[in-house]
Amino acid sequence: MKNLRNYLFGLLLAVCGTAHADEYAYLTIDQTGNETSFAVSSINRITFSNTDMVLHMNDGTQQTLPLASLSKMFFAENGTNGIAATIGAEQRITLKDGVLRVKGLPGQTVSVYNTGGQIVRKVTAGEQETEVNLSGMVKGVYIVRVGNETKKIMNK
């Protein structure tokens, strides 16, 4: 347990030192599959006890999180995840019934990445709409990048 605490503390220090947390709006903490986001501006300091991580908030309250339930934590620009879609990507990139559809970006490369960052599909967008069949792929989260637009999708 002490090793886990030291590991998480070191990880937090490394992220703070390299990512400059003040550039991000939220600290997101994943507790065994349930993500909770805290506004960085509302956190006064973070301390650790033997079994818990304690967030001391600016309003004087504390959030105590058991270290055993923490699987990851990261700083993000928004409160849900570190992936932000650009304006318009929501309408141009859609996934329905295992078919990814990309509209109106002719000549752009459509790249589909798994959560490990590996490209699993890559095609060039056509004139009107491009379809990429994802039905044979493992169910889960994928990242779609078209030009400078990025969107997180869930292949169900």
Short mmCIF file of C-alpha atoms in Angstrom, two decimals:
data_model
loop_
_atom_site.label_atom_id
_atom_site.label_comp_id
_atom_site.label_asym_id
_atom_site.label_seq_id
_atom_site.Cartn_x
_atom_site.Cartn_y
_atom_site.Cartn_z
CA MET A 1 0.00 0.00 0.00
CA LYS A 2 2.84 2.36 0.83
CA ASN A 3 4.42 1.65 -2.56
CA LEU A 4 1.14 2.49 -4.30
CA ARG A 5 0.90 5.75 -2.37
CA ASN A 6 4.47 6.68 -3.24
CA TYR A 7 3.88 5.76 -6.88
CA LEU A 8 0.76 7.94 -7.11
CA PHE A 9 2.50 10.81 -5.33
CA GLY A 10 5.45 10.57 -7.71
CA LEU A 11 3.11 10.38 -10.68
CA LEU A 12 1.24 13.46 -9.48
CA LEU A 13 4.50 15.38 -9.03
CA ALA A 14 5.71 14.32 -12.46
CA VAL A 15 2.47 15.40 -14.11
CA CYS A 16 2.45 18.71 -12.24
CA GLY A 17 6.06 19.39 -13.15
CA THR A 18 5.80 18.61 -16.83
CA ALA A 19 2.22 19.45 -17.71
CA HIS A 20 1.96 22.74 -15.81
CA ALA A 21 -1.38 22.05 -14.18
CA ASP A 22 -2.24 25.74 -14.11
CA GLU A 23 -2.79 25.52 -17.89
CA TYR A 24 -5.60 23.00 -17.36
CA ALA A 25 -9.02 23.55 -15.85
CA TYR A 26 -9.68 20.14 -14.26
CA LEU A 27 -8.01 17.34 -12.33
CA THR A 28 -9.77 14.13 -13.32
CA ILE A 29 -9.47 11.10 -11.05
CA ASP A 30 -10.57 7.62 -12.10
CA GLN A 31 -11.71 5.51 -9.16
CA THR A 32 -12.20 1.97 -10.42
CA GLY A 33 -13.98 3.05 -13.59
CA ASN A 34 -15.83 6.09 -12.19
CA GLU A 35 -14.28 9.39 -13.23
CA THR A 36 -14.63 12.45 -11.02
CA SER A 37 -13.39 15.88 -12.09
CA PHE A 38 -12.37 18.73 -9.82
CA ALA A 39 -11.78 22.29 -10.99
CA VAL A 40 -8.06 22.99 -10.50
CA SER A 41 -8.92 26.51 -9.33
CA SER A 42 -10.98 25.04 -6.44
CA ILE A 43 -8.12 22.87 -5.08
CA ASN A 44 -5.91 24.50 -2.47
CA ARG A 45 -3.54 21.56 -1.92
CA ILE A 46 -3.29 17.77 -2.12
CA THR A 47 -1.97 15.63 0.74
CA PHE A 48 -1.64 11.91 1.38
CA SER A 49 -2.37 9.86 4.49
CA ASN A 50 -1.54 6.18 4.92
CA THR A 51 -4.49 4.99 2.82
CA ASP A 52 -6.03 8.12 1.28
CA MET A 53 -5.39 11.06 -1.01
CA VAL A 54 -6.95 14.22 0.44
CA LEU A 55 -7.94 17.19 -1.72
CA HIS A 56 -8.10 20.34 0.41
CA MET A 57 -10.55 22.63 -1.34
CA ASN A 58 -10.47 26.46 -1.30
CA ASP A 59 -13.84 26.58 0.49
CA GLY A 60 -12.38 24.71 3.48
CA THR A 61 -13.90 21.31 2.66
CA GLN A 62 -11.94 18.14 1.98
CA GLN A 63 -12.42 15.33 -0.51
CA THR A 64 -10.91 12.07 0.74
CA LEU A 65 -10.22 9.43 -1.90
CA PRO A 66 -9.01 5.92 -0.95
CA LEU A 67 -5.72 5.16 -2.71
CA ALA A 68 -6.76 1.55 -3.27
CA SER A 69 -9.59 2.67 -5.58
CA LEU A 70 -7.52 5.11 -7.68
CA SER A 71 -6.60 3.74 -11.10
CA LYS A 72 -5.42 6.96 -12.77
CA MET A 73 -5.51 10.74 -12.57
CA PHE A 74 -4.75 13.43 -15.12
CA PHE A 75 -5.17 17.12 -15.85
CA ALA A 76 -7.55 18.09 -18.65
CA GLU A 77 -8.95 21.17 -20.36
CA ASN A 78 -12.50 19.98 -19.73
CA GLY A 79 -14.10 17.98 -16.97
CA THR A 80 -14.76 14.74 -18.84
CA ASN A 81 -11.55 13.75 -20.56
CA GLY A 82 -8.43 15.00 -22.23
CA ILE A 83 -9.81 14.72 -25.75
CA ALA A 84 -11.62 17.72 -27.14
CA ALA A 85 -13.38 17.76 -30.49
CA THR A 86 -13.05 20.90 -32.59
CA ILE A 87 -16.13 22.86 -33.57
CA GLY A 88 -18.06 21.04 -36.27
CA ALA A 89 -16.50 17.64 -35.66
CA GLU A 90 -19.64 16.45 -33.86
CA GLN A 91 -21.70 16.84 -37.05
CA ARG A 92 -19.08 15.66 -39.54
CA ILE A 93 -17.86 12.54 -37.74
CA THR A 94 -20.55 10.06 -36.68
CA LEU A 95 -20.69 6.37 -35.77
CA LYS A 96 -23.87 4.35 -36.10
CA ASP A 97 -24.37 0.59 -36.34
CA GLY A 98 -20.62 -0.04 -36.65
CA VAL A 99 -20.18 2.35 -39.60
CA LEU A 100 -18.08 5.51 -39.18
CA ARG A 101 -19.25 8.32 -41.46
CA VAL A 102 -17.16 11.38 -42.28
CA LYS A 103 -18.89 14.18 -44.20
CA GLY A 104 -17.49 17.05 -46.25
CA LEU A 105 -13.70 16.69 -45.85
CA PRO A 106 -12.55 15.50 -49.30
CA GLY A 107 -8.93 14.45 -49.61
CA GLN A 108 -8.30 14.44 -45.85
CA THR A 109 -6.85 11.33 -44.19
CA VAL A 110 -9.29 9.61 -41.82
CA SER A 111 -7.30 7.83 -39.09
CA VAL A 112 -8.88 5.62 -36.43
CA TYR A 113 -6.72 4.94 -33.35
CA ASN A 114 -7.22 2.50 -30.50
CA THR A 115 -6.69 3.68 -26.91
CA GLY A 116 -3.08 2.51 -27.11
CA GLY A 117 -2.43 5.08 -29.84
CA GLN A 118 -2.07 2.56 -32.68
CA ILE A 119 -3.72 3.23 -36.04
CA VAL A 120 -6.33 0.55 -36.71
CA ARG A 121 -7.92 2.02 -39.85
CA LYS A 122 -6.74 4.67 -42.31
CA VAL A 123 -8.54 5.90 -45.45
CA THR A 124 -8.74 9.04 -47.58
CA ALA A 125 -12.04 10.93 -47.39
CA GLY A 126 -14.08 11.14 -50.58
CA GLU A 127 -16.03 14.10 -51.97
CA GLN A 128 -19.34 13.91 -50.06
CA GLU A 129 -19.23 11.21 -47.39
CA THR A 130 -16.75 8.51 -46.48
CA GLU A 131 -17.79 5.32 -44.71
CA VAL A 132 -15.44 3.15 -42.66
CA ASN A 133 -16.77 -0.20 -41.45
CA LEU A 134 -15.84 -0.74 -37.79
CA SER A 135 -18.27 -3.61 -37.12
CA GLY A 136 -15.51 -6.25 -37.13
CA MET A 137 -13.37 -4.35 -34.63
CA VAL A 138 -13.23 -4.99 -30.90
CA LYS A 139 -15.92 -3.10 -28.99
CA GLY A 140 -14.58 -0.09 -27.09
CA VAL A 141 -13.31 3.48 -27.33
CA TYR A 142 -11.51 4.76 -30.42
CA ILE A 143 -10.12 8.13 -31.47
CA VAL A 144 -10.92 9.44 -34.96
CA ARG A 145 -8.70 12.11 -36.49
CA VAL A 146 -9.56 13.87 -39.74
CA GLY A 147 -7.19 16.69 -40.62
CA ASN A 148 -7.02 18.74 -37.42
CA GLU A 149 -10.35 17.47 -36.04
CA THR A 150 -10.39 14.81 -33.34
CA LYS A 151 -13.33 12.94 -31.85
CA LYS A 152 -13.65 10.14 -29.32
CA ILE A 153 -16.12 7.42 -30.39
CA MET A 154 -17.52 4.29 -28.75
CA ASN A 155 -17.80 1.20 -30.94
CA LYS A 156 -20.63 -0.76 -29.27
#
